[in-house]
Coordinates of C-alpha atoms and ligand atoms in Angstrom, one line a residue:
X1 CA 0.0 0.0 0.0
X2 CA 1.4 3.4 -0.8
X3 CA 2.0 5.9 2.0
X4 CA -1.0 8.1 1.3
X5 CA -3.3 5.1 1.5
X6 CA -1.7 3.9 4.7
X7 CA -2.0 7.5 6.1
X8 CA -5.7 7.6 5.2
X9 CA -6.3 4.3 7.1
X10 CA -4.5 5.2 10.3
X11 CA -3.7 8.8 10.7
X12 CA -5.6 11.9 11.7
X13 CA -4.6 15.3 10.3
X14 CA -5.5 18.8 11.8
X15 CA -9.1 19.6 11.3
X16 CA -9.5 17.0 8.6
X17 CA -11.6 13.9 8.2
X18 CA -9.4 11.0 6.9
X19 CA -10.7 11.1 3.3
X20 CA -11.4 14.8 2.9
X21 CA -8.8 16.3 0.8
X22 CA -5.6 16.0 -1.2
X23 CA -2.6 15.0 0.8
X24 CA 1.0 15.3 -0.2
X25 CA 4.0 13.2 1.0
X26 CA 6.9 15.4 1.9
X27 CA 10.3 13.8 2.2
X28 CA 12.7 16.7 2.8
X29 CA 12.8 20.3 3.7
X30 CA 15.8 22.7 3.3
X31 CA 16.0 26.4 3.2
X32 CA 12.6 27.6 1.9
X33 CA 11.9 24.5 -0.1
X34 CA 9.9 21.4 0.6
X35 CA 10.6 18.3 -1.5
X36 CA 7.7 16.0 -2.3
X37 CA 8.0 12.2 -2.7
X38 CA 7.6 12.5 -6.5
X39 CA 10.6 14.9 -6.6
X40 CA 8.7 18.1 -7.0
X41 CA 10.1 21.1 -5.0
X42 CA 7.8 23.6 -3.5
X43 CA 8.6 27.2 -2.3
X44 CA 7.2 27.2 1.3
X45 CA 4.8 30.1 1.9
X46 CA 3.7 29.0 5.4
X47 CA 6.8 28.6 7.5
X48 CA 5.1 25.5 8.8
X49 CA 2.5 27.7 10.6
X50 CA 4.6 30.7 11.6
X51 CA 7.5 28.6 12.9
X52 CA 10.3 28.1 10.4
X53 CA 11.4 31.8 10.3
X54 CA 15.0 30.9 9.3
X55 CA 14.0 28.3 6.8
X56 CA 14.4 24.5 7.2
X57 CA 17.6 22.7 8.3
X58 CA 19.2 26.0 9.3
X59 CA 22.8 24.8 10.0
X60 CA 23.3 26.7 13.3
X61 CA 20.1 25.3 14.8
X62 CA 20.9 21.9 13.5
X63 CA 24.4 22.0 15.0
X64 CA 23.0 23.2 18.4
X65 CA 20.5 20.3 18.5
X66 CA 23.1 17.7 17.4
X67 CA 25.5 18.9 20.1
X68 CA 22.7 18.7 22.7
X69 CA 21.5 15.3 21.4
X70 CA 25.0 13.9 22.0
X71 CA 24.9 15.2 25.6
X72 CA 21.4 14.8 26.9
X73 CA 18.3 14.7 24.7
X74 CA 15.9 14.9 27.6
X75 CA 15.7 14.7 31.4
X76 CA 12.9 15.4 33.8
X77 CA 12.7 19.0 35.0
X78 CA 11.3 18.2 38.5
X79 CA 14.1 18.6 41.0
X80 CA 16.7 18.8 38.1
X81 CA 17.8 21.7 36.0
X82 CA 20.1 22.3 33.1
X83 CA 22.0 25.0 31.4
X84 CA 20.0 25.1 28.1
X85 CA 16.8 25.8 30.0
X86 CA 18.3 28.4 32.4
X87 CA 20.1 30.3 29.7
X88 CA 17.0 30.3 27.5
X89 CA 14.7 31.6 30.3
X90 CA 17.3 34.4 31.1
X91 CA 17.4 35.3 27.5
X92 CA 13.6 35.5 27.1
X93 CA 13.3 37.7 30.1
X94 CA 16.0 40.0 28.7
X95 CA 14.3 40.2 25.3
X96 CA 10.7 40.5 26.3
X97 CA 9.3 44.0 26.7
X98 CA 8.3 44.6 30.3
X99 CA 9.1 43.5 33.8
X100 CA 9.0 39.8 33.7
X101 CA 10.5 37.7 36.4
X102 CA 10.0 34.1 35.7
X103 CA 9.4 31.8 32.7
X104 CA 7.5 28.5 32.6
X105 CA 8.6 26.3 29.7
X106 CA 6.1 23.9 28.1
X107 CA 5.8 21.9 24.9
X108 CA 3.1 23.7 22.9
X109 CA 1.5 27.0 22.5
X110 CA -1.9 25.8 23.7
X111 CA -0.2 24.7 27.0
X112 CA 1.6 28.0 27.3
X113 CA -1.8 29.7 27.2
X114 CA -3.3 27.2 29.6
X115 CA -0.5 28.0 32.0
X116 CA -1.1 31.8 31.5
X117 CA -4.8 31.3 32.4
X118 CA -3.8 29.2 35.4
X119 CA -1.3 31.9 36.5
X120 CA -4.1 34.5 36.3
X121 CA -6.5 32.3 38.4
X122 CA -3.8 31.5 41.0
X123 CA -3.0 35.2 41.2
X124 CA -6.5 36.0 42.3
X125 CA -6.7 33.0 44.6
X126 CA -3.6 34.4 46.2
X127 CA -5.2 37.8 46.6
X128 CA -8.2 36.1 48.3
X129 CA -10.6 36.7 45.3
X130 CA -11.4 33.2 44.1
X131 CA -14.6 34.4 42.3
X132 CA -12.5 36.2 39.7
X133 CA -12.3 33.4 37.3
X134 CA -13.5 34.7 34.0
X135 CA -11.5 36.1 31.1
X136 CA -12.3 39.0 28.8
X137 CA -11.2 38.6 25.2
X138 CA -12.1 39.9 21.8
X139 CA -13.9 38.1 19.0
X140 CA -11.8 36.7 16.2
X141 CA -9.1 35.4 18.4
X142 CA -7.2 32.1 18.4
X143 CA -5.4 30.8 21.4
X144 CA -5.2 27.0 20.9
X145 CA -7.2 23.8 20.7
X146 CA -7.2 22.5 24.3
X147 CA -10.3 23.1 26.4
X148 CA -9.3 26.2 28.3
X149 CA -7.9 27.8 25.2
X150 CA -10.8 26.9 23.0
X151 CA -13.0 28.8 25.5
X152 CA -11.2 32.0 24.5
X153 CA -11.1 31.4 20.8
X154 CA -13.7 33.1 18.6
X155 CA -17.0 31.7 19.6
X156 CA -18.2 31.4 16.0
X157 CA -15.3 29.9 14.2
X158 CA -13.6 28.5 17.3
X159 CA -15.6 25.2 17.7
X160 CA -17.8 26.5 20.6
X161 CA -20.8 24.8 19.0
X162 CA -19.4 21.3 19.2
X163 CA -18.2 21.5 22.8
X164 CA -20.5 24.2 24.3
X165 CA -21.4 22.3 27.5
X166 CA -17.7 21.6 28.3
X167 CA -16.3 25.1 27.9
X168 CA -15.8 27.8 30.4
X169 CA -18.0 30.8 29.6
X170 CA -15.8 33.8 29.1
X171 CA -16.6 37.3 28.0
X172 CA -16.2 38.4 24.4
X173 CA -15.9 42.0 23.2
X174 CA -16.2 43.1 19.6
X175 CA -13.2 42.3 17.4
X176 CA -10.9 45.4 17.3
X177 CA -12.5 47.0 14.2
X178 CA -9.8 49.6 13.7
X179 CA -7.3 48.4 11.1
X180 CA -3.6 48.5 11.7
X181 CA -3.0 51.7 9.7
X182 CA -6.2 53.4 10.6
X183 CA -6.5 56.2 13.2
X184 CA -7.8 54.8 16.5
X185 CA -10.8 56.4 18.2
X186 CA -12.1 55.7 21.7
X187 CA -15.3 54.3 20.1
X188 CA -13.3 51.4 18.8
X189 CA -12.7 50.1 22.3
X190 CA -16.1 51.2 23.9
X191 CA -17.3 47.6 24.0
X192 CA -14.2 46.5 26.0
X193 CA -14.7 49.4 28.4
X194 CA -18.3 48.5 28.9
X195 CA -17.6 44.9 29.6
X196 CA -14.7 45.7 32.0
X197 CA -17.3 47.6 34.0
X198 CA -20.1 45.1 33.8
X199 CA -17.9 42.3 34.9
X200 CA -15.6 44.2 37.2
X201 CA -15.8 41.8 40.1
X202 CA -15.5 38.5 38.2
X203 CA -12.7 39.2 35.7
X204 CA -9.3 37.4 36.2
X205 CA -7.5 38.7 33.1
X206 CA -7.8 40.1 29.7
X207 CA -6.3 38.0 26.9
X208 CA -5.7 38.7 23.3
X209 CA -3.2 38.5 20.4
X210 CA -1.3 41.8 20.0
X211 CA -1.8 43.6 16.6
X212 CA -2.3 40.4 14.6
X213 CA -5.2 38.0 15.1
X214 CA -3.8 34.8 13.5
X215 CA -5.9 31.7 12.9
X216 CA -9.1 33.4 14.1
X217 CA -9.1 35.5 10.9
X218 CA -5.7 36.9 10.0
X219 CA -6.8 40.4 11.0
X220 CA -4.4 43.3 11.7
X221 CA -5.6 46.0 14.1
X222 CA -4.3 49.3 15.4
X223 CA -1.4 49.4 17.9
X224 CA -3.2 52.4 19.5
X225 CA -6.1 50.1 20.4
X226 CA -3.6 47.8 22.2
X227 CA -2.1 50.8 24.0
X228 CA -5.5 52.0 25.1
X229 CA -6.3 48.4 26.2
X230 CA -3.2 48.4 28.4
X231 CA -4.4 51.6 30.1
X232 CA -7.8 50.2 30.7
X233 CA -6.3 47.0 32.2
X234 CA -4.2 49.2 34.5
X235 CA -7.1 51.3 35.6
X236 CA -9.2 48.1 36.3
X237 CA -6.1 46.4 37.9
X238 CA -6.6 43.4 35.8
X239 CA -3.7 41.5 34.3
X240 CA -3.2 41.6 30.6
X241 CA -2.2 38.3 28.9
X242 CA -0.6 38.8 25.5
X243 CA -0.6 35.8 23.3
X244 CA 2.5 36.4 21.2
X245 CA 2.7 32.8 20.0
X246 CA 2.1 33.8 16.3
X247 CA 3.4 37.4 16.5
X248 CA 6.6 36.8 18.5
X249 CA 10.1 36.8 16.9
X250 CA 9.8 39.3 14.1
X251 CA 6.9 38.1 12.1
X252 CA 5.1 41.5 12.2
X253 CA 8.2 43.6 11.5
X254 CA 8.9 44.2 15.2
X255 CA 10.5 41.6 17.5
X256 CA 7.1 41.3 19.4
X257 CA 3.7 42.4 18.3
X258 CA 3.3 44.5 21.4
X259 CA 6.4 46.5 20.4
X260 CA 4.2 48.3 17.8
X261 CA 2.3 49.7 20.7
X262 CA 5.3 50.2 23.0
X263 CA 3.5 48.3 25.8
X264 CA 4.1 45.1 27.7
X265 CA 2.0 42.3 29.1
X266 CA 1.7 41.0 32.7
X267 CA 1.7 37.5 31.3
X268 CA 3.1 36.7 27.8
X269 CA 2.9 33.5 25.8
X270 CA 5.5 32.5 23.2
X271 CA 5.8 29.5 21.0
X272 CA 5.8 28.7 17.3
X273 CA 8.9 30.5 16.0
X274 CA 10.6 30.2 19.4
X275 CA 12.8 27.3 18.2
X276 CA 12.9 28.5 14.6
X277 CA 10.4 25.7 13.9
X278 CA 12.7 22.9 14.7
X279 CA 11.2 21.5 17.9
X280 CA 8.0 22.0 19.8
X281 CA 8.6 24.5 22.6
X282 CA 6.6 27.3 24.2
X283 CA 7.0 29.7 27.1
X284 CA 4.8 31.6 29.5
X285 CA 6.5 34.7 31.0
X286 CA 5.1 36.1 34.2
X287 CA 5.6 39.6 35.7
X288 CA 7.3 40.3 39.1
X289 CA 4.0 41.4 40.7
X290 CA 2.2 38.2 39.8
X291 CA 5.1 36.0 40.7
X292 CA 5.2 37.7 44.1
X293 CA 1.6 36.9 44.8
X294 CA 1.8 33.3 43.7
X295 CA 5.0 32.8 45.6
X296 CA 3.7 34.2 48.9
X297 CA 0.4 32.5 49.0
X298 CA -0.7 28.9 49.3
X299 CA 0.4 26.6 47.6
X300 CA 3.3 28.9 46.8
X301 CA 3.9 27.0 43.5
X302 CA 2.5 27.3 40.0
X303 CA 0.5 24.1 39.7
X304 CA 1.7 22.7 36.4
X305 CA 4.4 20.4 35.1
X306 CA 4.5 18.8 31.7
X307 CA 6.6 15.6 31.3
X308 CA 8.7 17.1 28.5
X309 CA 8.9 20.5 30.2
X310 CA 12.1 22.4 29.2
X311 CA 13.3 19.6 26.8
X312 CA 17.0 20.3 26.4
X313 CA 17.0 19.7 22.6
X314 CA 14.2 22.3 22.2
X315 CA 15.9 24.8 24.5
X316 CA 19.1 24.4 22.5
X317 CA 17.2 25.0 19.2
X318 CA 15.6 28.0 20.7
X319 CA 18.9 29.5 21.8
X320 CA 20.3 29.0 18.3
X321 CA 17.2 30.6 16.8
X322 CA 17.6 33.6 19.1
X323 CA 21.2 33.9 18.2
X324 CA 20.2 34.1 14.6
X325 CA 17.8 36.8 15.3
X326 CA 20.7 38.7 16.9
X327 CA 23.1 38.1 14.0
X328 CA 21.0 38.1 10.9
X329 CA 19.3 41.2 9.3
X330 CA 15.8 39.9 9.9
X331 CA 14.3 43.3 10.3
X332 CA 15.4 44.4 6.8
X333 CA 14.4 41.1 5.4
X334 CA 10.9 41.3 6.9
X335 CA 10.6 44.9 5.7
X336 CA 11.5 43.8 2.2
X337 CA 9.1 40.9 2.2
X338 CA 6.4 43.3 3.5
X339 CA 6.9 45.8 0.7
X340 CA 7.0 43.1 -1.9
X341 CA 3.9 41.3 -0.6
X342 CA 2.0 44.5 -0.4
X343 CA 2.9 45.6 -4.0
X344 CA 2.5 42.2 -5.6
X345 CA -0.7 41.1 -3.8
X346 CA -2.4 44.4 -4.7
X347 CA -3.4 43.0 -8.1
X348 CA -5.6 40.5 -6.3
X349 CA -7.9 43.3 -5.1
X350 CA -9.4 43.5 -8.6
X351 CA -10.1 39.8 -8.9
X352 CA -13.7 38.7 -8.7
X353 CA -14.6 37.2 -5.3
X354 CA -11.8 39.0 -3.4
X355 CA -13.1 40.9 -0.4
X356 CA -9.8 42.4 1.0
X357 CA -6.0 42.3 0.7
X358 CA -3.8 43.2 3.6
X359 CA -0.2 42.8 4.6
X360 CA 1.8 43.4 7.7
X361 CA 5.4 42.3 8.2
X362 CA 6.1 39.0 6.5
X363 CA 2.3 38.2 6.4
X364 CA 0.2 38.6 3.2
X365 CA -3.5 37.9 3.3
X366 CA -6.1 37.8 0.5
X367 CA -9.6 37.5 2.0
X368 CA -12.2 36.0 -0.3
X369 CA -16.0 36.4 -0.2
X370 CA -16.5 32.7 -0.1
X371 CA -14.6 29.8 1.5
X372 CA -12.0 28.3 -0.8
X373 CA -12.6 24.9 -2.3
X374 CA -9.6 23.1 -0.8
X375 CA -10.0 20.1 -3.1
X376 CA -9.2 22.3 -6.1
X377 CA -7.1 25.0 -4.6
X378 CA -4.6 22.9 -2.7
X379 CA -3.4 20.9 -5.8
X380 CA -3.5 24.1 -7.8
X381 CA -0.8 25.7 -5.5
X382 CA 1.3 22.5 -5.6
X383 CA 1.1 22.5 -9.5
X384 CA 2.5 26.0 -9.4
X385 CA 5.4 24.9 -7.2
X386 CA 4.4 26.6 -4.0
X387 CA 3.1 25.5 -0.6
X388 CA 0.3 27.7 0.5
X389 CA -2.5 26.4 2.6
X390 CA -5.6 28.5 2.8
X391 CA -8.3 28.2 5.4
X392 CA -11.9 29.3 5.2
X393 CA -12.1 32.5 3.2
X394 CA -8.4 33.3 3.7
X395 CA -5.6 32.7 1.3
X396 CA -2.5 33.8 3.0
X397 CA 1.3 33.5 3.1
X398 CA 3.9 34.0 5.8
X399 CA 7.1 32.9 4.3
X400 CA 10.4 32.3 6.1
X401 CA 12.3 35.6 6.6
X402 CA 15.2 34.2 4.4
X403 CA 12.9 33.9 1.3
X404 CA 14.5 35.5 -1.7
X405 CA 12.6 38.2 -3.8
X406 CA 12.2 35.7 -6.6
X407 CA 10.6 33.1 -4.3
X408 CA 8.3 35.8 -2.8
X409 CA 7.2 36.5 -6.3
X410 CA 6.6 32.8 -7.0
X411 CA 4.3 32.9 -3.9
X412 CA 2.4 36.0 -4.9
X413 CA 2.1 34.9 -8.6
X414 CA 0.6 31.6 -7.4
X415 CA -1.8 33.4 -5.1
X416 CA -3.0 35.6 -7.9
X417 CA -3.3 32.9 -10.5
X418 CA -4.9 30.3 -8.3
X419 CA -7.5 32.8 -7.1
X420 CA -8.1 34.0 -10.7
X421 CA -8.3 30.6 -12.3
X422 CA -9.6 28.3 -9.7
X423 CA -11.6 30.5 -7.4
X424 CA -12.6 33.4 -9.7
X425 CA -14.7 31.3 -12.0
X426 CA -16.0 28.7 -9.6
X427 CA -19.3 27.3 -10.6
X428 CA -21.1 24.7 -8.5
X429 CA -18.5 23.9 -5.8
X430 CA -19.5 23.1 -2.3
X431 CA -18.2 25.5 0.4
X432 CA -15.1 24.2 2.2
X433 CA -14.9 23.3 5.8
Ligands
PLP1 C1 -0.8 28.5 17.2 C2 -1.3 29.4 18.3 C3 -1.5 28.9 19.5 C4 -1.5 27.4 19.9 O1 -0.2 26.9 19.7 P1 0.0 25.3 19.5 O2 1.5 25.1 19.6 O3 -0.6 24.9 18.2 O4 -0.7 24.6 20.7 C5 -1.9 29.7 20.5 N1 -2.0 31.1 20.3 C6 -1.8 31.6 19.0 C7 -1.9 33.0 18.8 C8 -1.4 30.8 18.0 O5 -1.1 31.3 16.8

């Protein structure tokens, strides 16, 4: 049986029924190229979901992981510590905007957000206010697929229908309607203000993605909104959790999404590009004030501890990736990708069925009026030699920072032609998932 048939029999893929859609066997990845089993090479336009910012098989990261592999691939983190973890946590605290004191390392972004929520709840327990257990967030967000994180994902496209009875009920304000480049007005945040007042005694924290809402809709909103939200949280004395799992490490043109607004979080989540896409690793950074409360009150500990916490291979990969962010001109590269994406995707605006085109940093988005037909669109991208994976009504690319201008053009050409040829004249296709 060939691999695809074996896969269809035994394997689940993200958000996909086993028989649903075309599937491609990938056998190698290097630089910005994925090699398929049939020998075709694809320019990667996804960075494996925000992660592979330096491209694949980056030699420095590979060397760091190999060196660590020969020493100690993994060891439990309860009662033991190691240099790769300590050095990484120090580095993250140095880099992150704000007054963070401590870092909790975990193995995925969803868990990092779970930990952030737990920290917020423990903070209020410590302050003797256990009834503060609800979160305020904005619509259109995405924070992960586990139960606590699903409960703060957008209630419409975030699976709330399927699991309604099992999810905590949090408070949703309107999506920040003010686009990244638009002037912010107080009216844009009025709903948040109102909800902060209505739920003043039950809120544990505010959580959102800074400046870019990722998987919840690829929406870019004004940094001034975020700045104002920081003030509102300060006034209400409610911790602000910034989920920088997608925005962290340069993707939006600044090191962190919150840098656009010059603000910092009380609790910050990192993941995805943390290891340059090599290993699974995530981090939750916690402010001095919150650490102090958790440390001084019963149980005195943060009640969490994944088996593979602080995996040394992942920590080594992360340090090598941070080194690369120090030594490579990522800022100029991201700026170049941004200007190229915004120029070259502009043509899509005139295509039938296109609702919006937007770019920020190394992220380019074409929003359609109807969901894409994945069964046709996915092979069409592969035929054009690129790996772009749309979802819903969004065709988008977020290439590795090291992508050459020619390869960026290959991506934008493919986006244009696939939308024009496959999507533009769709007849009786069924809407995608
Ligand atoms: C991807 C993502 C997560 C979840 O991370 P996983 O590693 O997939 O669990 C959480 N928040 C944001 C903003 C993300 O983009």
